[in-house]
PDB file of C-alpha atoms and ligand atoms in Angstrom:
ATOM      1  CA  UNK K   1     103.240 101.086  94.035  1.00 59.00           C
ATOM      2  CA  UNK K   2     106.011 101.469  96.311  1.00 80.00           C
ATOM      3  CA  UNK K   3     107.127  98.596  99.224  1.00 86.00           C
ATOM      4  CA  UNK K   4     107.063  99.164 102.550  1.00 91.00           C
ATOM      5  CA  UNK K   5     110.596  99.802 102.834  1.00 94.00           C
ATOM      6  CA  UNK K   6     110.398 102.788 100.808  1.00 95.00           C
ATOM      7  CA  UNK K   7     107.381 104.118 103.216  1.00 96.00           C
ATOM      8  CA  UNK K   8     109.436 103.402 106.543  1.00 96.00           C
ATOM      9  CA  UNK K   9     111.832 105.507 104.850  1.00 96.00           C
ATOM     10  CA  UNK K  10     110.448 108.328 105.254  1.00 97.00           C
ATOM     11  CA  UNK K  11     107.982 107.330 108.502  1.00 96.00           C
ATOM     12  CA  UNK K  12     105.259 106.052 106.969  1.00 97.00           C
ATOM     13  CA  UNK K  13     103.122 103.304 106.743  1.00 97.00           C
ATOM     14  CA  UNK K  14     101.937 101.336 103.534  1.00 96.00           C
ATOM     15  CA  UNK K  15      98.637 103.477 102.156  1.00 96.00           C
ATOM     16  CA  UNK K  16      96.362 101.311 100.170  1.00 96.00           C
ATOM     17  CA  UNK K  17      96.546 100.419  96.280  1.00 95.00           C
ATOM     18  CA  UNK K  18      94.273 102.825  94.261  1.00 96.00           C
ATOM     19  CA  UNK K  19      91.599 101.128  92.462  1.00 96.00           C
ATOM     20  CA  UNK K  20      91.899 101.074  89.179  1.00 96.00           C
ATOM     21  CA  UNK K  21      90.738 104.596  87.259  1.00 95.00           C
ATOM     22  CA  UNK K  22      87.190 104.798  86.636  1.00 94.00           C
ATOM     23  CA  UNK K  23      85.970 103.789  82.658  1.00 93.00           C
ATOM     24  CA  UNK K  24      84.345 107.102  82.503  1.00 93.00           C
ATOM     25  CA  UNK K  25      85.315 110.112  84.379  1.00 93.00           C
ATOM     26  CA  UNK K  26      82.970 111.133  86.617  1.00 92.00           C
ATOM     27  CA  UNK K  27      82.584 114.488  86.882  1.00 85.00           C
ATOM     28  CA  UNK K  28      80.480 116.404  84.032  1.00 79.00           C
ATOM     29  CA  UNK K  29      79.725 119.638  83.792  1.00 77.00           C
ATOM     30  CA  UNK K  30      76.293 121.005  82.021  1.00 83.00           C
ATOM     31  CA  UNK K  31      76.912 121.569  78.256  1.00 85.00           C
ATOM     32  CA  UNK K  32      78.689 124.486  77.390  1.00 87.00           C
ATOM     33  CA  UNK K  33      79.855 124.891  81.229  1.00 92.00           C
ATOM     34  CA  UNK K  34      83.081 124.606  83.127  1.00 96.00           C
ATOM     35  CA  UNK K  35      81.651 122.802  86.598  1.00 97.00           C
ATOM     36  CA  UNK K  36      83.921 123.571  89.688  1.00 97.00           C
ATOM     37  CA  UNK K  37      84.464 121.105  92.125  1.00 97.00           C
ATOM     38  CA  UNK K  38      85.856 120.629  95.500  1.00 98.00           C
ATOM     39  CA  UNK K  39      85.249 116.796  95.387  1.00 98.00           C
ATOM     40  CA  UNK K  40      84.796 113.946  92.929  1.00 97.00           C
ATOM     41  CA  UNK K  41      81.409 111.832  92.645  1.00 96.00           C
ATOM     42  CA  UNK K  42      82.416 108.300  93.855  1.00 96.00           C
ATOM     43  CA  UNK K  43      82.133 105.450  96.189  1.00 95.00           C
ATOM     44  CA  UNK K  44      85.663 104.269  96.688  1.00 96.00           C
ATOM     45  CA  UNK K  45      87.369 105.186  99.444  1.00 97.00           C
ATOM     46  CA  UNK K  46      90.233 107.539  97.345  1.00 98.00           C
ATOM     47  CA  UNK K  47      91.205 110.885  98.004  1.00 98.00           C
ATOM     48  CA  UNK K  48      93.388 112.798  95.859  1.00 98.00           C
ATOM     49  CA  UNK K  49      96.201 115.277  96.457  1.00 98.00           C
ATOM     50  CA  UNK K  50      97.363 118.614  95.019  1.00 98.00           C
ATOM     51  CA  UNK K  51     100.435 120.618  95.459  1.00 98.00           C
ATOM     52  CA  UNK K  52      99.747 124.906  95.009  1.00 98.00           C
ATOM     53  CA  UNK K  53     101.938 127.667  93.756  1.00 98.00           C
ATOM     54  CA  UNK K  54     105.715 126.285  93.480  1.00 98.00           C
ATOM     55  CA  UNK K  55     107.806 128.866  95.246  1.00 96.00           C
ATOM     56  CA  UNK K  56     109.443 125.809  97.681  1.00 96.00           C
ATOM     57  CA  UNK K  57     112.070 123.482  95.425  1.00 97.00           C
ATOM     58  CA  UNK K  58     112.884 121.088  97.874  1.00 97.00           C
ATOM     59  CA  UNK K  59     115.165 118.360  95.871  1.00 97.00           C
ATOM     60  CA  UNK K  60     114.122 116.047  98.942  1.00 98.00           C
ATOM     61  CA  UNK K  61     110.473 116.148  97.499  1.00 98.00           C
ATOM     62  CA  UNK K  62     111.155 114.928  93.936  1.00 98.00           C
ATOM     63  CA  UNK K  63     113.508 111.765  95.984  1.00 98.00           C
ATOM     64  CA  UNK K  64     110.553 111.362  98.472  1.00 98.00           C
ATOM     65  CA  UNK K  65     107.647 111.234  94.548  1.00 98.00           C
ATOM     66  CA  UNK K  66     110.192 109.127  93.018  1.00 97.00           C
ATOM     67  CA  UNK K  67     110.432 106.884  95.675  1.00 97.00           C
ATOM     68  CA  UNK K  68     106.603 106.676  96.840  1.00 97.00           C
ATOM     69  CA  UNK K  69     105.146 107.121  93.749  1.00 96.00           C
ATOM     70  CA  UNK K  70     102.118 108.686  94.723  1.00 97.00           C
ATOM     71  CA  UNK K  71      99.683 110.436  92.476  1.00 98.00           C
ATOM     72  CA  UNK K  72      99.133 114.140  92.728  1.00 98.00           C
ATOM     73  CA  UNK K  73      98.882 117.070  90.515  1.00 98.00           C
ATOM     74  CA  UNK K  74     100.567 120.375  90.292  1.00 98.00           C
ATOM     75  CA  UNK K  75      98.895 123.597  90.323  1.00 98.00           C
ATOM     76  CA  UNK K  76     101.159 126.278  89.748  1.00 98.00           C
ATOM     77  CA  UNK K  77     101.464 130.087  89.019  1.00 98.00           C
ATOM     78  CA  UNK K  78     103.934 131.674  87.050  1.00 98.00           C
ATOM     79  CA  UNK K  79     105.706 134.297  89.776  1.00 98.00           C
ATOM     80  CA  UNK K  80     106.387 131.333  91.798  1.00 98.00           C
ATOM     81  CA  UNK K  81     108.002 128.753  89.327  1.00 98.00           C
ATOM     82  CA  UNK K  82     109.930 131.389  87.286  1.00 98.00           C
ATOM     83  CA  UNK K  83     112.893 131.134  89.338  1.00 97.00           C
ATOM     84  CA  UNK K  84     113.594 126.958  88.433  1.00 98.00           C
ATOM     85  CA  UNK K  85     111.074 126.079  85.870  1.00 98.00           C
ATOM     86  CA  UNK K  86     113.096 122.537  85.426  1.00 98.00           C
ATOM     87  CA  UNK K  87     112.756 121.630  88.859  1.00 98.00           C
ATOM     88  CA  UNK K  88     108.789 120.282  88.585  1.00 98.00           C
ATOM     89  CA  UNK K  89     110.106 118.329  85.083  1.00 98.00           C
ATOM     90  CA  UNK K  90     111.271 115.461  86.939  1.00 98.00           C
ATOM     91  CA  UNK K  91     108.151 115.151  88.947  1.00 98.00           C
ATOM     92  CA  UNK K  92     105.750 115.765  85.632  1.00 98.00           C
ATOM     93  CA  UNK K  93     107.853 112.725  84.097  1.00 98.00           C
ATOM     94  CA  UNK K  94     106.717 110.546  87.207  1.00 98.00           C
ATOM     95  CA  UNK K  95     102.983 110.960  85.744  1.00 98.00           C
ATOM     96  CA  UNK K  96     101.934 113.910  87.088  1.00 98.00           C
ATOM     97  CA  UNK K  97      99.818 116.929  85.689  1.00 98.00           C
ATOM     98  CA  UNK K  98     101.316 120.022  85.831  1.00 98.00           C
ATOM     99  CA  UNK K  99      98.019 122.657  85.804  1.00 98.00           C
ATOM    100  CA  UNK K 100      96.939 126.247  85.606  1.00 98.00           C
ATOM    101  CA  UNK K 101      97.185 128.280  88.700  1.00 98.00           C
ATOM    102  CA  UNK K 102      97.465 131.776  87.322  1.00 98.00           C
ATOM    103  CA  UNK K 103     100.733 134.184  86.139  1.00 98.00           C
ATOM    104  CA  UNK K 104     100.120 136.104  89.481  1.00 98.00           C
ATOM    105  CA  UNK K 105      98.452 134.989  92.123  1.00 98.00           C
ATOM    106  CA  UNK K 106      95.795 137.463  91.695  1.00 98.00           C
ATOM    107  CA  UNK K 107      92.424 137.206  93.901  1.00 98.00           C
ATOM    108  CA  UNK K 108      90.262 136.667  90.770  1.00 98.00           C
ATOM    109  CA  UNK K 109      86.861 138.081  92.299  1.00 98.00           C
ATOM    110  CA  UNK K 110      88.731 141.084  91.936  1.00 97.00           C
ATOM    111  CA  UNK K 111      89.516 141.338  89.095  1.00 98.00           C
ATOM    112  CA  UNK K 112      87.777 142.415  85.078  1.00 98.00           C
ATOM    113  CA  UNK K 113      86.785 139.411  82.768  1.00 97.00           C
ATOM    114  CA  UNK K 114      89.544 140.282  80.771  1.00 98.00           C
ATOM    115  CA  UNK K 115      92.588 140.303  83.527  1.00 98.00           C
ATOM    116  CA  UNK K 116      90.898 137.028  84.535  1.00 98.00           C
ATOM    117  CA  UNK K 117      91.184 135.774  80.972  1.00 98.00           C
ATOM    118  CA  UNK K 118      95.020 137.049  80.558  1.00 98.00           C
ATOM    119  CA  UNK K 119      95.809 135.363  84.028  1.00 98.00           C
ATOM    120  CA  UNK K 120      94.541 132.012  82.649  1.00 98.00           C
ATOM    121  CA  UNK K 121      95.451 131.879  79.101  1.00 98.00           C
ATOM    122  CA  UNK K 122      98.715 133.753  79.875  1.00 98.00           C
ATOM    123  CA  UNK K 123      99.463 130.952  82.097  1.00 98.00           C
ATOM    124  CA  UNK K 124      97.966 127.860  79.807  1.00 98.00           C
ATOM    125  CA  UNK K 125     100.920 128.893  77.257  1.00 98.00           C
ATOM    126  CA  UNK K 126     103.621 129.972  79.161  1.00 98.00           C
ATOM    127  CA  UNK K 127     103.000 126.175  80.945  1.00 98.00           C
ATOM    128  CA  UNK K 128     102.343 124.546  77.319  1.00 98.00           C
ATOM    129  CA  UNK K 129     105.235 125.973  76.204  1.00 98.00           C
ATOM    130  CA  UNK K 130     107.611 124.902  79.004  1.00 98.00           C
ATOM    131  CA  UNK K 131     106.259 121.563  79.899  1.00 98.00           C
ATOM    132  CA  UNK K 132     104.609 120.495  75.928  1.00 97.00           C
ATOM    133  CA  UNK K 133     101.467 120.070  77.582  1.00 94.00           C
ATOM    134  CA  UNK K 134      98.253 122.871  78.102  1.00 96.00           C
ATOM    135  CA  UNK K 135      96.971 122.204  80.755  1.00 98.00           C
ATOM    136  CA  UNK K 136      92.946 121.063  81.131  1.00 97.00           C
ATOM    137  CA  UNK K 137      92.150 122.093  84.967  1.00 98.00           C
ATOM    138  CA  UNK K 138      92.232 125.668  86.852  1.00 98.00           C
ATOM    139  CA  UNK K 139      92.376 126.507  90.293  1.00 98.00           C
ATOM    140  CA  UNK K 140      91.902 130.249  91.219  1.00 98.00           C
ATOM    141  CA  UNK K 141      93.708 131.873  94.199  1.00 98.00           C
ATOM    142  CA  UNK K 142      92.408 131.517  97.567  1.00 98.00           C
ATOM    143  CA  UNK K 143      89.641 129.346  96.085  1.00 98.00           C
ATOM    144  CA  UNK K 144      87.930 132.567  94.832  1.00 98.00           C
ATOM    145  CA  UNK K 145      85.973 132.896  91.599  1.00 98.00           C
ATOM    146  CA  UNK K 146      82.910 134.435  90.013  1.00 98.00           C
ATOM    147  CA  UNK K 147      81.153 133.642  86.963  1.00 96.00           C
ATOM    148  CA  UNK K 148      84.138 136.003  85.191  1.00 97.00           C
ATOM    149  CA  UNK K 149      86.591 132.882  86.232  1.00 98.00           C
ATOM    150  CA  UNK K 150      84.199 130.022  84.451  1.00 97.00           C
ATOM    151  CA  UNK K 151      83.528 132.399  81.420  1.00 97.00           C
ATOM    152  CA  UNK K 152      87.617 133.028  81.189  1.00 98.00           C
ATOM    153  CA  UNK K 153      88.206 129.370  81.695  1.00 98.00           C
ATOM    154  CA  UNK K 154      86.197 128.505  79.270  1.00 97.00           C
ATOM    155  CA  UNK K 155      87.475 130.988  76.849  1.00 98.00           C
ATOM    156  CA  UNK K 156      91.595 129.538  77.476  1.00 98.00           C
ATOM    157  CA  UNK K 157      89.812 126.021  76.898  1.00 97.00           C
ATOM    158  CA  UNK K 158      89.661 124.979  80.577  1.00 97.00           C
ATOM    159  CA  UNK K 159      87.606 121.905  81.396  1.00 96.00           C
ATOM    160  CA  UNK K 160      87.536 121.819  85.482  1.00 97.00           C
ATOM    161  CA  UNK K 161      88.046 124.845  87.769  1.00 98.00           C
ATOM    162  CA  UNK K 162      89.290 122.769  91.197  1.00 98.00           C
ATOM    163  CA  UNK K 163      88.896 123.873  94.088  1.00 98.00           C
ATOM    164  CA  UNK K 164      89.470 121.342  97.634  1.00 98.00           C
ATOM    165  CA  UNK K 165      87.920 119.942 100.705  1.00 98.00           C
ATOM    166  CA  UNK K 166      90.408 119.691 102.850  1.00 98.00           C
ATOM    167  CA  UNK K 167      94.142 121.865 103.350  1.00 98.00           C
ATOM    168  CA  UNK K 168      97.007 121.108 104.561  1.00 97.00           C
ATOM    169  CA  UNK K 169      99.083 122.612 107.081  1.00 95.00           C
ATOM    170  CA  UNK K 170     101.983 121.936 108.776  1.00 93.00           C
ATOM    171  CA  UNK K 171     101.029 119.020 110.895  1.00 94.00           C
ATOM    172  CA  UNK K 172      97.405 119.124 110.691  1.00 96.00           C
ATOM    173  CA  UNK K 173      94.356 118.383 108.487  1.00 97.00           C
ATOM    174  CA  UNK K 174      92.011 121.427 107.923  1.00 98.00           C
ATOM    175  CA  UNK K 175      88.957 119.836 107.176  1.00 98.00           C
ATOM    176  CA  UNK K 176      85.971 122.103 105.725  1.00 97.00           C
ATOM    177  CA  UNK K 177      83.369 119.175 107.076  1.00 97.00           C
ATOM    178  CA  UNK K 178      82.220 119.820 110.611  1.00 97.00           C
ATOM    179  CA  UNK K 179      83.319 115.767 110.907  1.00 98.00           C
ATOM    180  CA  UNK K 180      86.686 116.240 110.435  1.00 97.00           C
ATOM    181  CA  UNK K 181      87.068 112.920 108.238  1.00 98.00           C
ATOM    182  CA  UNK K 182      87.900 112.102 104.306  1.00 98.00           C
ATOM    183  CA  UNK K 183      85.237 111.315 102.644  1.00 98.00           C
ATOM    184  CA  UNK K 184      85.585 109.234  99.260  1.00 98.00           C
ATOM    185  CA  UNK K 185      86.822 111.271  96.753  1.00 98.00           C
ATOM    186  CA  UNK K 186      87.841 114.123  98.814  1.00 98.00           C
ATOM    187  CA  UNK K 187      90.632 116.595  97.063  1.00 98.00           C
ATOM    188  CA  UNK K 188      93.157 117.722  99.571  1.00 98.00           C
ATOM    189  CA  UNK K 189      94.772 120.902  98.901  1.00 98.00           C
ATOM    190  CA  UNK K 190      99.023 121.425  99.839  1.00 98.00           C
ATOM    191  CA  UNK K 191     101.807 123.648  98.818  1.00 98.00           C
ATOM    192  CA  UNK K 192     105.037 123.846  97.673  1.00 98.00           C
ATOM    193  CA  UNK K 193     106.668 125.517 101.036  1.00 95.00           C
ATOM    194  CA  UNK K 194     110.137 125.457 102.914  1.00 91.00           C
ATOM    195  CA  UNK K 195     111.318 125.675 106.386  1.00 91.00           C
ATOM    196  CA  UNK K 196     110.836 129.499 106.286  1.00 88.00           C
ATOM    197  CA  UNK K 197     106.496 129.389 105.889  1.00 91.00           C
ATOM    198  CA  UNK K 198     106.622 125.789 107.417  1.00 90.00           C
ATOM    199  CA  UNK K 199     108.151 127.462 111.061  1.00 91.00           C
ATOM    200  CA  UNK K 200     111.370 125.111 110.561  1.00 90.00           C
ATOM    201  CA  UNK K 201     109.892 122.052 109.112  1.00 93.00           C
ATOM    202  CA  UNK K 202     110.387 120.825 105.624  1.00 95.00           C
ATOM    203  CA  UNK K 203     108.163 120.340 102.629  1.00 97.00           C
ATOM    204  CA  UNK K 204     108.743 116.544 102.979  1.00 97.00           C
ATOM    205  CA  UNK K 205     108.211 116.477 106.572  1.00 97.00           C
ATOM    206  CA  UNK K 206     104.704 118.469 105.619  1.00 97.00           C
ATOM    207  CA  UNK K 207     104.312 115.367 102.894  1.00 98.00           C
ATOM    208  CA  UNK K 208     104.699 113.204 105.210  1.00 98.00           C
ATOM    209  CA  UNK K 209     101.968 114.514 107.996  1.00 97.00           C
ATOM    210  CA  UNK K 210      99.324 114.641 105.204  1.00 98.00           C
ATOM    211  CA  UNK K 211      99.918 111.305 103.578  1.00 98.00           C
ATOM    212  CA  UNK K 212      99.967 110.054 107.594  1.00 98.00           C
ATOM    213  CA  UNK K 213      96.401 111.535 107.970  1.00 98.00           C
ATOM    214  CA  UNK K 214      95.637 109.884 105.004  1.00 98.00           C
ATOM    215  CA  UNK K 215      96.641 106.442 105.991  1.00 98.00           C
ATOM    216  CA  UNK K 216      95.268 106.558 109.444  1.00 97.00           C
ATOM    217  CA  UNK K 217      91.661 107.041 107.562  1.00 98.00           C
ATOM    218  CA  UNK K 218      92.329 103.745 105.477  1.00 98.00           C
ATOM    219  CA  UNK K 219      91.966 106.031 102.000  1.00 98.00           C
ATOM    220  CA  UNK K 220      94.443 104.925  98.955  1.00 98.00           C
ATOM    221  CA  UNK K 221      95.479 108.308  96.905  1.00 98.00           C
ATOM    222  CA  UNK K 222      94.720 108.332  93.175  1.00 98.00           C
ATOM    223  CA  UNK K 223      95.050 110.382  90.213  1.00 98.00           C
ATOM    224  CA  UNK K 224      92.690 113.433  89.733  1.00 98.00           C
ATOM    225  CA  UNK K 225      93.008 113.629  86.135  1.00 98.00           C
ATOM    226  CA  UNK K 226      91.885 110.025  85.976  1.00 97.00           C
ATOM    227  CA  UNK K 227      88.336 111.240  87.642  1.00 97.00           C
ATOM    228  CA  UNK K 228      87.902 114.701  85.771  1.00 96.00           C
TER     229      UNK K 228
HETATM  230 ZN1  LIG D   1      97.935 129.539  95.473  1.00 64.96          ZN
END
């Protein structure tokens, strides 16, 4: 838990502690089935964070993580991380999941049950390989998927496909609820971008908004792989 000191750093006030991780997970799929979620079942007033693709390498970021220490998990694809693999190492050794977001970026609805399959197990071992660790979650491009995306999950031993509730853009919240509010256990969906997709702002200055938002609504962030 960081001090306030390191949250005025970078404009921000204190969020709340995280409770501590639930004693069983609570999401569950049916037997034999890879659920997909956009949320996680509970009561406590947590929301959790996730950072898309990896084309932005912002050194700033990993000072800003190592500084705030707040949770959040990686999803990234294989075009966009080829460049600097080593630069999300630092970040995964803060605690953080590094997951499965594809080789390519493809728009899975798209695509045959086996390109779906090659796009997720390609990715599980090319990430296993790099950062010793195969990943357990999956979240498809755009948010699309079919029952081709569970089946090829399932098949590269996915447990979760994950999708989100509410995005992040460059100042602002895009909330899919009609009350434009967290709700407990909400999963908020960002991206590694730079100045040029953020019109001149940074990705920390982006970090900062959300985790802002996230304050004002009194919600503590915690760790996703600690609920699924
Ligand atoms: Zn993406």
């Amino acid at each position: 838990m960081a001090g306030a000191a390191a949250y005025r750093k970078w404009g921000l006030k204190p969020l709340p502690e995280a409770p501590a991780p639930p004693a069983t997970k609570p999401v569950r799929g049916k037997p034999g089935e890879v659920p997909v979620i956009s949320d996680i079942p509970t009561k406590e007033k947590v929301v959790f964070v996730t950072f898309d693709d990896g084309a932005e390498k912002d050194p700033k970021f990993v000072e800003m993580m190592r500084e705030l220490r707040i949770p959040f998990t990686m999803f990234l694809t294989d075009a966009a991380i080829s460049s600097d693999k080593g630069y999300f190492k630092p970040l995964q050794q803060l605690g953080n999941a590094i997951q499965n977001h594809t080789l390519t970026h493809p728009n899975m609805r798209t695509e045959s049950g086996s390109q779906q399959q090659h796009q997720i197990c390609g990715q599980q071992e090319k990430l296993a390989k790099e950062y010793g660790k195969a990943p357990r979650l999956f979240r498809p491009p755009y948010g699309n998927w079919n029952e081709g995306t569970r089946a090829a999950a399932k098949a590269c031993g996915v447990q979760a496909i994950v999708l989100w509730r509410e995005s992040m853009q460059i100042q602002n919240m895009q909330y899919q609820r009609g009350d434009k509010k967290l709700h407990p256990g909400d999963i908020i969906l960002a991206h590694f971008r730079g100045r040029s997709e953020l019109k001149g702002h940074t990705m920390t200055e982006m970090t900062a908004n959300m985790l802002r938002h996230i304050q004002e609504q009194g919600f503590a962030v915690a760790r996703l792989e600690d609920y699924v």
